[in-house]
Short mmCIF file of C-alpha atoms in Angstrom, two decimals:
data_model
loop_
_atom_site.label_atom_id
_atom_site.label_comp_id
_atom_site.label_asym_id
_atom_site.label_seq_id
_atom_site.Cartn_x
_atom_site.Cartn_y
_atom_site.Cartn_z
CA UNK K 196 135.70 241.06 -58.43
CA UNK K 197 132.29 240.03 -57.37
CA UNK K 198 130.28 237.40 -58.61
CA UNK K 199 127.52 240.22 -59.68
CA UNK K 200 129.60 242.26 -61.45
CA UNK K 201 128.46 243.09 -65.12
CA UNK K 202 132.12 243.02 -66.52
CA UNK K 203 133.25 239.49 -64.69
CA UNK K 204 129.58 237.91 -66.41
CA UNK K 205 130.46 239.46 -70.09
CA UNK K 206 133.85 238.23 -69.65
CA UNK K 207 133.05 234.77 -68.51
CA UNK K 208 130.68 234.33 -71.03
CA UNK K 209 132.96 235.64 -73.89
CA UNK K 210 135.59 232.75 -72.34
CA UNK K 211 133.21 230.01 -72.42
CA UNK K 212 132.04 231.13 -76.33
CA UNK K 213 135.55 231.10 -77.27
CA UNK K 214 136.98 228.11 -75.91
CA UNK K 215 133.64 226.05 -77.35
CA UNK K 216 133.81 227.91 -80.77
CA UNK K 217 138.17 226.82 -80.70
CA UNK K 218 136.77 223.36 -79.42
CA UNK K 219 134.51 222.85 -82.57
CA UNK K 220 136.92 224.51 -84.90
CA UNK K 221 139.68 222.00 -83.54
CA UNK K 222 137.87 218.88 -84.22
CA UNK K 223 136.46 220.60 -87.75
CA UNK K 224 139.64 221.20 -88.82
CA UNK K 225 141.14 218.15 -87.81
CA UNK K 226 138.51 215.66 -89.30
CA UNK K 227 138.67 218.00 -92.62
CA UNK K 228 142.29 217.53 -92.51
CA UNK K 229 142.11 213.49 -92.10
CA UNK K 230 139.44 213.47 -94.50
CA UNK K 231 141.03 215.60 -97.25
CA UNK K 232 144.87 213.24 -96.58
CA UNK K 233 142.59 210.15 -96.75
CA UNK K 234 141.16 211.35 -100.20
CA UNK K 235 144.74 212.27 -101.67
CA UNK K 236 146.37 209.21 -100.45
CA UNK K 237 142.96 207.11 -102.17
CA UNK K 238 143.70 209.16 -105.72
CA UNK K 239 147.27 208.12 -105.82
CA UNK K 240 146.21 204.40 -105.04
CA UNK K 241 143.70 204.61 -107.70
CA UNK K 242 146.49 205.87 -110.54
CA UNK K 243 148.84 203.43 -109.03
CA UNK K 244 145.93 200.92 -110.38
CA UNK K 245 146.05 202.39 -113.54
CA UNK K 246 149.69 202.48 -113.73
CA UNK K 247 149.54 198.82 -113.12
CA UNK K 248 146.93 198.24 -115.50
CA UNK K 249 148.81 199.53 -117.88
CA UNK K 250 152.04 196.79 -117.31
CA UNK K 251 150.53 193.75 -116.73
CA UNK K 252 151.65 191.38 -119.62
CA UNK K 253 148.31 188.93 -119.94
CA UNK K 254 151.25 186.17 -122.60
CA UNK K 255 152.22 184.79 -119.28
CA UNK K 256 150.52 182.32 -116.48
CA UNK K 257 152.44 183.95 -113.85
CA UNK K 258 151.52 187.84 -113.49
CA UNK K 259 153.92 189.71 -114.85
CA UNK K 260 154.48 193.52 -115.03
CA UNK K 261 156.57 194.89 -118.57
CA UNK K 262 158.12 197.67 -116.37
CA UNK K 263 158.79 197.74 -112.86
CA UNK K 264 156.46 200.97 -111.09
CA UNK K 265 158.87 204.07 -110.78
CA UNK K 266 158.00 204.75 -106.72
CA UNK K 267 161.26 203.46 -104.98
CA UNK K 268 159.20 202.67 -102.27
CA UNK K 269 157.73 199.24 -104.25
CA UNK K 270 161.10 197.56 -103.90
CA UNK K 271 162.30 198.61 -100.50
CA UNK K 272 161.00 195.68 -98.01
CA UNK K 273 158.40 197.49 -95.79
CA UNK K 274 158.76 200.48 -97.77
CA UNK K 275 155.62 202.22 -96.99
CA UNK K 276 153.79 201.23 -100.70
CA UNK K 277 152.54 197.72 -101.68
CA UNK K 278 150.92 196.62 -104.64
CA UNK K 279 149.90 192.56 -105.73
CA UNK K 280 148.23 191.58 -108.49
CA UNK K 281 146.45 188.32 -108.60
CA UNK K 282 145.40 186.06 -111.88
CA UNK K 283 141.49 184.93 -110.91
CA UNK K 284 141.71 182.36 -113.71
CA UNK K 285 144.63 180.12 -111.88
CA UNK K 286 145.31 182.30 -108.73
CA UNK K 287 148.88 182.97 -109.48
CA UNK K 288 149.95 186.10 -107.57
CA UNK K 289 152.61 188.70 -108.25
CA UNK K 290 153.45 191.24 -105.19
CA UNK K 291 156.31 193.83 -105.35
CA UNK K 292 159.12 193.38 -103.42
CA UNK K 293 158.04 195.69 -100.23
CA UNK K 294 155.37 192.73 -98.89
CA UNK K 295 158.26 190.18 -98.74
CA UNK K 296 156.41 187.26 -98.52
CA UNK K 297 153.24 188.52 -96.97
CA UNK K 298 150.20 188.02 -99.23
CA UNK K 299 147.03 190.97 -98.72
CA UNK K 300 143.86 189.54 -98.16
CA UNK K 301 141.58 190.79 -101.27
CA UNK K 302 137.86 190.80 -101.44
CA UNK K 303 136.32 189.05 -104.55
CA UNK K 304 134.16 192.44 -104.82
CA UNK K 305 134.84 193.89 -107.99
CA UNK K 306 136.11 197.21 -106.36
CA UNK K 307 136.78 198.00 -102.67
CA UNK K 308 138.71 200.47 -100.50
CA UNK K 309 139.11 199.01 -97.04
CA UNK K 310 141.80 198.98 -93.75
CA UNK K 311 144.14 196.11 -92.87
CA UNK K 312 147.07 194.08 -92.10
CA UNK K 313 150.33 194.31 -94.02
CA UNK K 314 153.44 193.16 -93.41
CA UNK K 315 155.55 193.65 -90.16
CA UNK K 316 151.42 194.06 -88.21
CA UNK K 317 151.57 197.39 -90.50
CA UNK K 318 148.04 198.89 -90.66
CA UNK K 319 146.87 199.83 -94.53
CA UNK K 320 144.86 201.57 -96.83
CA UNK K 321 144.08 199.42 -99.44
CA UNK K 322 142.35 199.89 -103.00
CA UNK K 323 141.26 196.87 -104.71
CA UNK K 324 140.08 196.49 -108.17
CA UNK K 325 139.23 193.52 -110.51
CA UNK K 326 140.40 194.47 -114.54
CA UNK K 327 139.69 192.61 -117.30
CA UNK K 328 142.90 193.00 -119.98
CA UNK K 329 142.68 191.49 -123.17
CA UNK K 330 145.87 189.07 -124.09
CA UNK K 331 146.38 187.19 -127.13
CA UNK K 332 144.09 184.40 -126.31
CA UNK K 333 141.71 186.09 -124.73
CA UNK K 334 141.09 188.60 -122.19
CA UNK K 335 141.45 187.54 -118.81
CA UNK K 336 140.27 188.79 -115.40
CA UNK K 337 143.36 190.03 -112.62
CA UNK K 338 142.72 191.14 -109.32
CA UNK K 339 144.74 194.97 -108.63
CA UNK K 340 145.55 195.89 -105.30
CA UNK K 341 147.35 198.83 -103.90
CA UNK K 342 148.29 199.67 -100.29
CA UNK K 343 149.97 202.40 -98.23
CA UNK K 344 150.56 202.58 -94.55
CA UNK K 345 148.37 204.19 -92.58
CA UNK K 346 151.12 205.35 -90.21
CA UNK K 347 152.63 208.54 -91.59
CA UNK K 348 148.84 209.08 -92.78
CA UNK K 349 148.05 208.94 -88.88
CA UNK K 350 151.26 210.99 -87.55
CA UNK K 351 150.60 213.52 -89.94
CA UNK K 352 147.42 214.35 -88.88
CA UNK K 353 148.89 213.82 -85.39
CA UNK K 354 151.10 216.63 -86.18
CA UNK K 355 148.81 218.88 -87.52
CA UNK K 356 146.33 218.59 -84.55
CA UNK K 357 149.14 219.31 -82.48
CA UNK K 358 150.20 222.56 -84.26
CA UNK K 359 146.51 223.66 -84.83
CA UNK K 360 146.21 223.46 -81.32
CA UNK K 361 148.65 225.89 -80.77
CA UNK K 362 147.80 228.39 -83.39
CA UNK K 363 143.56 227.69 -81.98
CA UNK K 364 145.27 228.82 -78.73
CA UNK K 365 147.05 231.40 -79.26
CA UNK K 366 144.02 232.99 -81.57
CA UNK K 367 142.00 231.86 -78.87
CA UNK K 368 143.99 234.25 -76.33
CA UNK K 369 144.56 236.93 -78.78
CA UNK K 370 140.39 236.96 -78.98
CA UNK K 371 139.42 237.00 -75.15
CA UNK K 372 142.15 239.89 -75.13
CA UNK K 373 140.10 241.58 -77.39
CA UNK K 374 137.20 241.01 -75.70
CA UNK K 375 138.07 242.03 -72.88
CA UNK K 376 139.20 245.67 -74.21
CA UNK K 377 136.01 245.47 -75.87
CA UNK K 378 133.99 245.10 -72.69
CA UNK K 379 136.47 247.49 -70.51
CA UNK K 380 136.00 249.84 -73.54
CA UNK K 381 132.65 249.33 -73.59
CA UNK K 382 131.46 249.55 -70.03
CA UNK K 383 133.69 252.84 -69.05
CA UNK K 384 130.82 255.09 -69.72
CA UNK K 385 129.35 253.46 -65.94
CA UNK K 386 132.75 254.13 -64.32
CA UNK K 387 131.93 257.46 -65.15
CA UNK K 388 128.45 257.59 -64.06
CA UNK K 389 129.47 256.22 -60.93
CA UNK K 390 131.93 258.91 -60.57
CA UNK K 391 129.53 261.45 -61.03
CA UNK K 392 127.23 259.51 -58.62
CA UNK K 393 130.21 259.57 -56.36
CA UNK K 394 130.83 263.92 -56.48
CA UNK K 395 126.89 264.36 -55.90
CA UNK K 396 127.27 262.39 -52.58
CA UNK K 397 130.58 264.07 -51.69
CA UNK K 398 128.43 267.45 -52.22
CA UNK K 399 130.58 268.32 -54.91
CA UNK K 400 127.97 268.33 -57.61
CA UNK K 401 124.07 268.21 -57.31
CA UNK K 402 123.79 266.33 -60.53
CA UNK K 403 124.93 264.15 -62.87
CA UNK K 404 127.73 266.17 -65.23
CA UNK K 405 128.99 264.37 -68.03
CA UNK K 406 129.47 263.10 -72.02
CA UNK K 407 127.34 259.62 -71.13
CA UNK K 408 126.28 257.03 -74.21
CA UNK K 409 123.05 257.39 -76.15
CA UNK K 410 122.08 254.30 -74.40
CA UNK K 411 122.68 255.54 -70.85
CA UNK K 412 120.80 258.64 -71.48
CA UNK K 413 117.61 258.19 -69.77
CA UNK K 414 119.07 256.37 -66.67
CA UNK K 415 121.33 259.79 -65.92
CA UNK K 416 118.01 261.47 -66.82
CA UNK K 417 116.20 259.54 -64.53
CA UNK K 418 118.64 260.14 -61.74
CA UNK K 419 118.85 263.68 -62.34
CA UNK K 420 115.11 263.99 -61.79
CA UNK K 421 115.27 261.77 -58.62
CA UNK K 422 117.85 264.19 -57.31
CA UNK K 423 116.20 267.44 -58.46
CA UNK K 424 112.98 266.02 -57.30
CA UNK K 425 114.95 265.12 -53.22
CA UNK K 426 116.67 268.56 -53.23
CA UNK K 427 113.40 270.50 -54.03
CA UNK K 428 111.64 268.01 -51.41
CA UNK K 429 114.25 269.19 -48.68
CA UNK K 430 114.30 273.07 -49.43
CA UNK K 431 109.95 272.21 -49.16
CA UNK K 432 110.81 270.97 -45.89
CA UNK K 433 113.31 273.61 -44.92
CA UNK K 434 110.96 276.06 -45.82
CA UNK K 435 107.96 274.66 -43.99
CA UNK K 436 109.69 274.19 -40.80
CA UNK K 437 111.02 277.88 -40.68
CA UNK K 438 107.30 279.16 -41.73
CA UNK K 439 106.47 276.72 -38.54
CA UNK K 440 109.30 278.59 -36.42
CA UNK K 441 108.23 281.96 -37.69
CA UNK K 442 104.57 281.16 -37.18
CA UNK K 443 105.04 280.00 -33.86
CA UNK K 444 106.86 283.40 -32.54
CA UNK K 445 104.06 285.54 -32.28
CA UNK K 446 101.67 283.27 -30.25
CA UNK K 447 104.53 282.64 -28.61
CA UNK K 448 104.86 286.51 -27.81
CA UNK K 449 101.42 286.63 -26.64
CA UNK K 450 101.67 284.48 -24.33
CA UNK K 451 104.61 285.80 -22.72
CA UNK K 452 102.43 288.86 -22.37
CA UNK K 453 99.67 287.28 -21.42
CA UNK K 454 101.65 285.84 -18.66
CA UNK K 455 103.50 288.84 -17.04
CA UNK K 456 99.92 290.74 -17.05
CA UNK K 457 98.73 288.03 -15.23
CA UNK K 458 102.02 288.11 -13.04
CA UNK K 459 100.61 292.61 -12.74
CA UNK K 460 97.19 291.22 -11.27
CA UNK K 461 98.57 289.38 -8.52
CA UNK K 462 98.50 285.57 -10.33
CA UNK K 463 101.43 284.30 -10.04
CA UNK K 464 100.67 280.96 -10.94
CA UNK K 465 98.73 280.97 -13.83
CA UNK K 466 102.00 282.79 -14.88
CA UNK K 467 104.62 280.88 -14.50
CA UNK K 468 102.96 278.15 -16.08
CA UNK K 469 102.33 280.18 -19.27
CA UNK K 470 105.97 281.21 -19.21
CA UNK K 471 107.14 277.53 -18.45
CA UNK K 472 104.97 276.07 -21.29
CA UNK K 473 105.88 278.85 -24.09
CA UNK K 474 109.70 278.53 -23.15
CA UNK K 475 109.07 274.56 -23.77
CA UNK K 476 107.27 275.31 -26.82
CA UNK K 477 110.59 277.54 -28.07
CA UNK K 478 112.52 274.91 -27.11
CA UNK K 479 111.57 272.35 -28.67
CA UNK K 480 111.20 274.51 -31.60
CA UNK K 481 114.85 275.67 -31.54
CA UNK K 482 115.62 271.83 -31.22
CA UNK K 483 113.26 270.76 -34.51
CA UNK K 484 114.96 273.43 -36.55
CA UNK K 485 118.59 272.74 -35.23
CA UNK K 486 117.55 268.92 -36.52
CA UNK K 487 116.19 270.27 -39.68
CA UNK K 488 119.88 271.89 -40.28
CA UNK K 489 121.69 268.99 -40.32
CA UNK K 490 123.05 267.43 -43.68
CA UNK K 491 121.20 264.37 -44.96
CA UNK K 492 123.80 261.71 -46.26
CA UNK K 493 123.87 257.94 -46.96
CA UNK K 494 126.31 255.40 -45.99
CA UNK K 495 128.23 255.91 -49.10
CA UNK K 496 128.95 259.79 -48.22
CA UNK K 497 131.59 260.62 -47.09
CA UNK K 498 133.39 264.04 -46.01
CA UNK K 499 136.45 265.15 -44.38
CA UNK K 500 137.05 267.64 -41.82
CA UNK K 501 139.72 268.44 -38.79
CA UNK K 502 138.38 267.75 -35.20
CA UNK K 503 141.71 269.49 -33.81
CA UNK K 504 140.49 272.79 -35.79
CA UNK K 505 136.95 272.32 -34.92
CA UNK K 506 138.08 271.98 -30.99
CA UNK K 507 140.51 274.51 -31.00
CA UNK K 508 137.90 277.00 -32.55
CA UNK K 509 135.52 276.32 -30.58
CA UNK K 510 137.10 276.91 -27.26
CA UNK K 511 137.70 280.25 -28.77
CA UNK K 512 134.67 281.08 -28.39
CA UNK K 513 134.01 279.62 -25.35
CA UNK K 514 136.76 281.50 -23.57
CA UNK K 515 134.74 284.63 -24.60
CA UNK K 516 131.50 283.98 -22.53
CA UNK K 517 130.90 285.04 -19.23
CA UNK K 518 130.89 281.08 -17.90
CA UNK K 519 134.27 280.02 -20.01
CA UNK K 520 136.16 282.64 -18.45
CA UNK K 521 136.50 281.30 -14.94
CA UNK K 522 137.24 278.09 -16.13
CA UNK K 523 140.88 276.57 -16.89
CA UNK K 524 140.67 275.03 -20.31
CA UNK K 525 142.96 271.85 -21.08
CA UNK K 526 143.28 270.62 -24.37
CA UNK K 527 145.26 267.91 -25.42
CA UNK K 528 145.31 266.85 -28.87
CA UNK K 529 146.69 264.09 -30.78
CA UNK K 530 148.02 264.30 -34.13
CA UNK K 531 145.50 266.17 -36.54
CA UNK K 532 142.45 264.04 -36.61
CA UNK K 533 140.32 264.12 -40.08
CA UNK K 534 137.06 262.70 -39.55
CA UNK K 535 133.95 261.49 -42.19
CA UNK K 536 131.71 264.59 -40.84
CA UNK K 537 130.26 267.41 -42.60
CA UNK K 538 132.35 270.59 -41.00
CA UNK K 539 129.29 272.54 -39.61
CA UNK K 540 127.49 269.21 -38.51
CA UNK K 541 131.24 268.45 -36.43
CA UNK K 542 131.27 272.67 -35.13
CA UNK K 543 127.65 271.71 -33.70
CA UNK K 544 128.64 268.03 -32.20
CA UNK K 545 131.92 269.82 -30.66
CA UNK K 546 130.03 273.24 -29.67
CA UNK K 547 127.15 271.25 -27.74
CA UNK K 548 129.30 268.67 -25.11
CA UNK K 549 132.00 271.63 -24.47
CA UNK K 550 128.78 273.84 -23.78
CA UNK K 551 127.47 271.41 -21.32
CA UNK K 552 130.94 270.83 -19.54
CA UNK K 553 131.19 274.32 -19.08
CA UNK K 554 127.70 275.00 -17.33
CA UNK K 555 128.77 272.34 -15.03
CA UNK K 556 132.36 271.94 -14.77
CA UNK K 557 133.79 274.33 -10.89
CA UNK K 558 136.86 274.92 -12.30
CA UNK K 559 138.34 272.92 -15.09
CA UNK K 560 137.50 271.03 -18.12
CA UNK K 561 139.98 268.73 -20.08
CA UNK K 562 139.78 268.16 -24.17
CA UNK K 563 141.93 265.44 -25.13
CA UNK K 564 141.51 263.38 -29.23
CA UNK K 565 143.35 260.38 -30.18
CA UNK K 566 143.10 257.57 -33.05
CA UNK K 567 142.13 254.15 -32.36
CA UNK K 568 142.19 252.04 -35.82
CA UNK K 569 140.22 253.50 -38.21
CA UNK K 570 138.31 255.86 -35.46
CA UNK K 571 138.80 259.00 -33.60
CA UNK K 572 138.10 259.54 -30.01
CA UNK K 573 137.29 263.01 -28.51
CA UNK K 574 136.91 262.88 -24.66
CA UNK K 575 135.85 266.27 -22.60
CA UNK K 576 135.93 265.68 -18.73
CA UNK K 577 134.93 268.15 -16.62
CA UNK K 578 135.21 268.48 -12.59
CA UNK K 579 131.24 269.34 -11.56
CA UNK K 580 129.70 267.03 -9.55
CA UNK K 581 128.96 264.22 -11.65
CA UNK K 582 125.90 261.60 -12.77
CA UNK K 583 125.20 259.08 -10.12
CA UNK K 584 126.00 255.19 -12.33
CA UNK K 585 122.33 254.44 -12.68
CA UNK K 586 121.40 257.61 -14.27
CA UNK K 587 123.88 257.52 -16.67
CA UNK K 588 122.34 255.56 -19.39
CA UNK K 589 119.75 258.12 -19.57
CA UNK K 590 121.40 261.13 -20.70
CA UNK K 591 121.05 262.47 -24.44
CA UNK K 592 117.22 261.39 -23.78
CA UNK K 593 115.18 264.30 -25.35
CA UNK K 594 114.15 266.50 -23.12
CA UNK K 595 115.13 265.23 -19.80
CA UNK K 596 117.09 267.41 -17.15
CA UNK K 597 118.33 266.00 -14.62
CA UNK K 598 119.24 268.57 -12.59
CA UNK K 599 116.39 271.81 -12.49
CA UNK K 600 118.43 274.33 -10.71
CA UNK K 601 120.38 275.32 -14.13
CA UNK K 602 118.46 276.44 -16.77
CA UNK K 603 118.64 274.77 -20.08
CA UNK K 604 116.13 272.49 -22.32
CA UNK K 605 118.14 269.17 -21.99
CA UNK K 606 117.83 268.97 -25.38
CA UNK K 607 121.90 269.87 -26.51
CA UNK K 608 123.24 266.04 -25.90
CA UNK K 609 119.91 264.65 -27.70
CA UNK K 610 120.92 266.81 -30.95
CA UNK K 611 124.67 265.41 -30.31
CA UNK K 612 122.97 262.23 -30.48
CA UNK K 613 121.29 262.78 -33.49
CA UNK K 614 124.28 263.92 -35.07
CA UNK K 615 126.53 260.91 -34.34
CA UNK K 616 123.46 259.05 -35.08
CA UNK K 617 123.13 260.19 -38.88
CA UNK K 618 127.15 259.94 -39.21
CA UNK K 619 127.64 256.67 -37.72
CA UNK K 620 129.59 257.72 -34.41
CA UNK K 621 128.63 257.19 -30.81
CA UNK K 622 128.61 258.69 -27.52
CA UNK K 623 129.06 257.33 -24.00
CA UNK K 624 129.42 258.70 -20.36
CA UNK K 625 131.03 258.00 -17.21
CA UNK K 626 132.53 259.28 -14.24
CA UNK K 627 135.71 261.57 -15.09
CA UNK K 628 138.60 261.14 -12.83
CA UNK K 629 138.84 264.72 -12.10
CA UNK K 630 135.27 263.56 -10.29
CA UNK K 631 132.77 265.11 -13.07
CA UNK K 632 131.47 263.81 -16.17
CA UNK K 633 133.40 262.51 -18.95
CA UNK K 634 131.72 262.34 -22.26
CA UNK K 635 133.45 260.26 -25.10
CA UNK K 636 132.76 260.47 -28.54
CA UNK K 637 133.88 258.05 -31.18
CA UNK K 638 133.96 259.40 -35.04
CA UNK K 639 134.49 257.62 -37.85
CA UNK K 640 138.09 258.68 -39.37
CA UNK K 641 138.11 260.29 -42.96
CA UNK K 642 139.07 258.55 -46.68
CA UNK K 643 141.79 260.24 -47.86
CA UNK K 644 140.08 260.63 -51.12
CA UNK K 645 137.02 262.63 -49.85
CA UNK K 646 137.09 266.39 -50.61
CA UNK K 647 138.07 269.06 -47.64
CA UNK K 648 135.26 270.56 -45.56
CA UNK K 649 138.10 272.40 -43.33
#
């Protein structure tokens, strides 16, 4: 897919929205989790305070608690839950039986929430409060702490990151799916534009035919009045150049008259140049209108017709003239040839070079077609007497004759020119080996999806 194509753009951008919209919700998600864990795990150290609060016996020196806390986790060593309480008036200190020996590290701060060390290089959360419970002589001042690890706090949100990460993916895929039905979905209506673009330059339609969008409306309108505007344009210039043609015959007439009057009163020469410059004007004429005949196409047209039919039908008519009956007509022909060439266009090509082997073949004149890749190679040799090497190069030149004693414009291999010209084929010349001229033409083969002209 090319880098300027419409759909690969939409789809890259919808990618690079999606991932950075997963990206955000990812880290949202996961410092909403952390920070919603974090604030549970805080409440249940704060009613662990309370709970405490509410067993501290303030009788004795040594903090002591009327009822051991009902958490299992308080007595196991390195249980996962830690709580000390510590007596500011003497600095006795009472710790449950999960901290072993290890003694937490309390702020004098009346109340703090804060990370660090427990036993075993644990990390902790840790809540710390200073009460002041009322005993029988007098209230005194403790300092509450509560801890948990930080560990299954920390693998927990591990785990969820990990498993949000999958579902983020998966919805991520599942979205970019959808997006890119929605932008197939969405830019079919140009497939089918260029479908209809693609049957008005196979000929099969001279506009665009269709159901198209609201929103491509005035782009099909806007072609259809480009291609309306191009065929009127041509049948103008059509029209003009057989008024020309038309126009032209009647001077043309006159002076023919003109001339053989002149030829009745003895001069001769004032004659034949009349003649000579009216049957150039025709000519040339004939040539301008052949020109105007031929079909107008673009690189992306493309046709299909059969060279081996077009060949074969024109030395049928060849056969029939006066000249092409005293000549011995070889064709040999390849496997059916279809070539990108509007049928009449290829009847014209064909008709013109087997014309001119014929006015100068003696005797014989050999057709042979073959493929080479993706082309198709028509070669017509005849045995007349030839084109000397350095005159070669100039035939097909408009006009030019290089030989005067036949009649004839020199104008037929010029319009073959033209015509290989406008469908991308060429034409060379050599010597034959049957001693005449041998005239090769090279055609572009046919896509077997364009429509048949044969």
């Amino acid at each position: 897919m090319s880098l300027h194509s419409l759909r690969l753009r939409m789809m890259g951008l919808a990618i690079i929205w999606v991932l950075a919209s997963l990206v955000v919700a990812g880290f949202a998600l996961q410092y909403l989790f952390s920070a919603n864990i974090e604030r549970s795990t805080r409440q249940d150290l704060d009613a662990a305070i309370g709970r405490l609060a509410a067993l501290i016996t303030p009788s004795s020196d040594m903090p002591v608690l009327s009822a051991p806390l009902p958490d299992p986790r308080y007595v196991t060593p390195f249980g996962g839950r830690y709580w000390q309480v510590e007596a500011v008036d003497n600095g006795q200190i009472a710790r449950s039986r999960s901290l072993w020996d290890f003694v937490i590290e309390a702020p004098d701060t009346g109340e703090a929430v804060y990370r660090g060390m427990g036993p075993d290089g644990r990390r902790l959360i840790i809540l710390t409060r200073s009460l002041e419970i009322d005993g029988p002589s007098g209230s005194r001042i403790y300092r509450v702490t509560v801890a948990q690890d930080h560990g299954p706090i920390l693998e927990a949100t591990q785990r969820f990151g990990h498993e949000a990460t999958q579902v983020l993916l998966l919805l991520g895929a599942l979205i970019i799916l959808a997006a890119w039905l929605q932008i197939k979905l969405g830019l079919s209506p140009i497939s089918r534009v260029k479908i209809a673009l693609e049957a008005v330059r196979r000929g099969e339609a001279g506009r665009l035919e269709g159901p198209f969008p609201t929103e491509l409306g005035p782009l099909v309108n806007e072609v259809n009045e480009l291609l309306d505007a191009r065929e009127v344009m041509m049948d103008r210039a059509r029209s003009r150049a057989a008024d020309l043609a038309h126009g032209l015959k009647t001077p043309l007439a006159v002076l023919h008259g003109i001339a053989e009057r002149l030829a009745e009163k003895g001069s001769k020469q004032e004659a034949e140049l009349l003649q000579q410059l009216s049957f150039e004007v025709s000519e040339r004429v004939d040539y301008q209108m052949r020109l105007a005949a031929l079909r107008v196409r673009t690189t992306a047209h493309s046709s299909r017709s059969s060279l081996n039919t077009t060949v074969i039908r024109t030395l049928t008519v060849l056969k029939k003239t006066g000249r092409g009956e005293t000549l011995h007509w070889a064709a040999e022909l390849s496997d059916d040839c279809w070539v990108d060439l509007h049928r009449q266009d290829l009847m014209e090509l064909v008709g013109m070079t087997l014309e001119n082997a014929s006015k100068w073949a003696v005797s014989r004149v050999i057709i042979r077609t073959r493929r080479e890749d993706d082309k198709a190679v028509l070669e017509i040799s005849d045995d007349g007497p030839g084109i000397p090497d350095d005159q070669l190069k100039s035939l097909g030149t408009r006009g030019l004759r290089l030989d005067q004693t036949l009649p004839g414009s020199g104008l037929g291999l010029a319009i073959a020119a033209e015509i290989l010209e406008i469908n991308n084929g060429t034409i060379t010349y050599g010597r034959a080996r049957i001693g005449g001229l041998v005239v090769t033409i090279i055609l572009p083969l046919a896509q077997a999806s364009a429509s048949l002209s044969d």
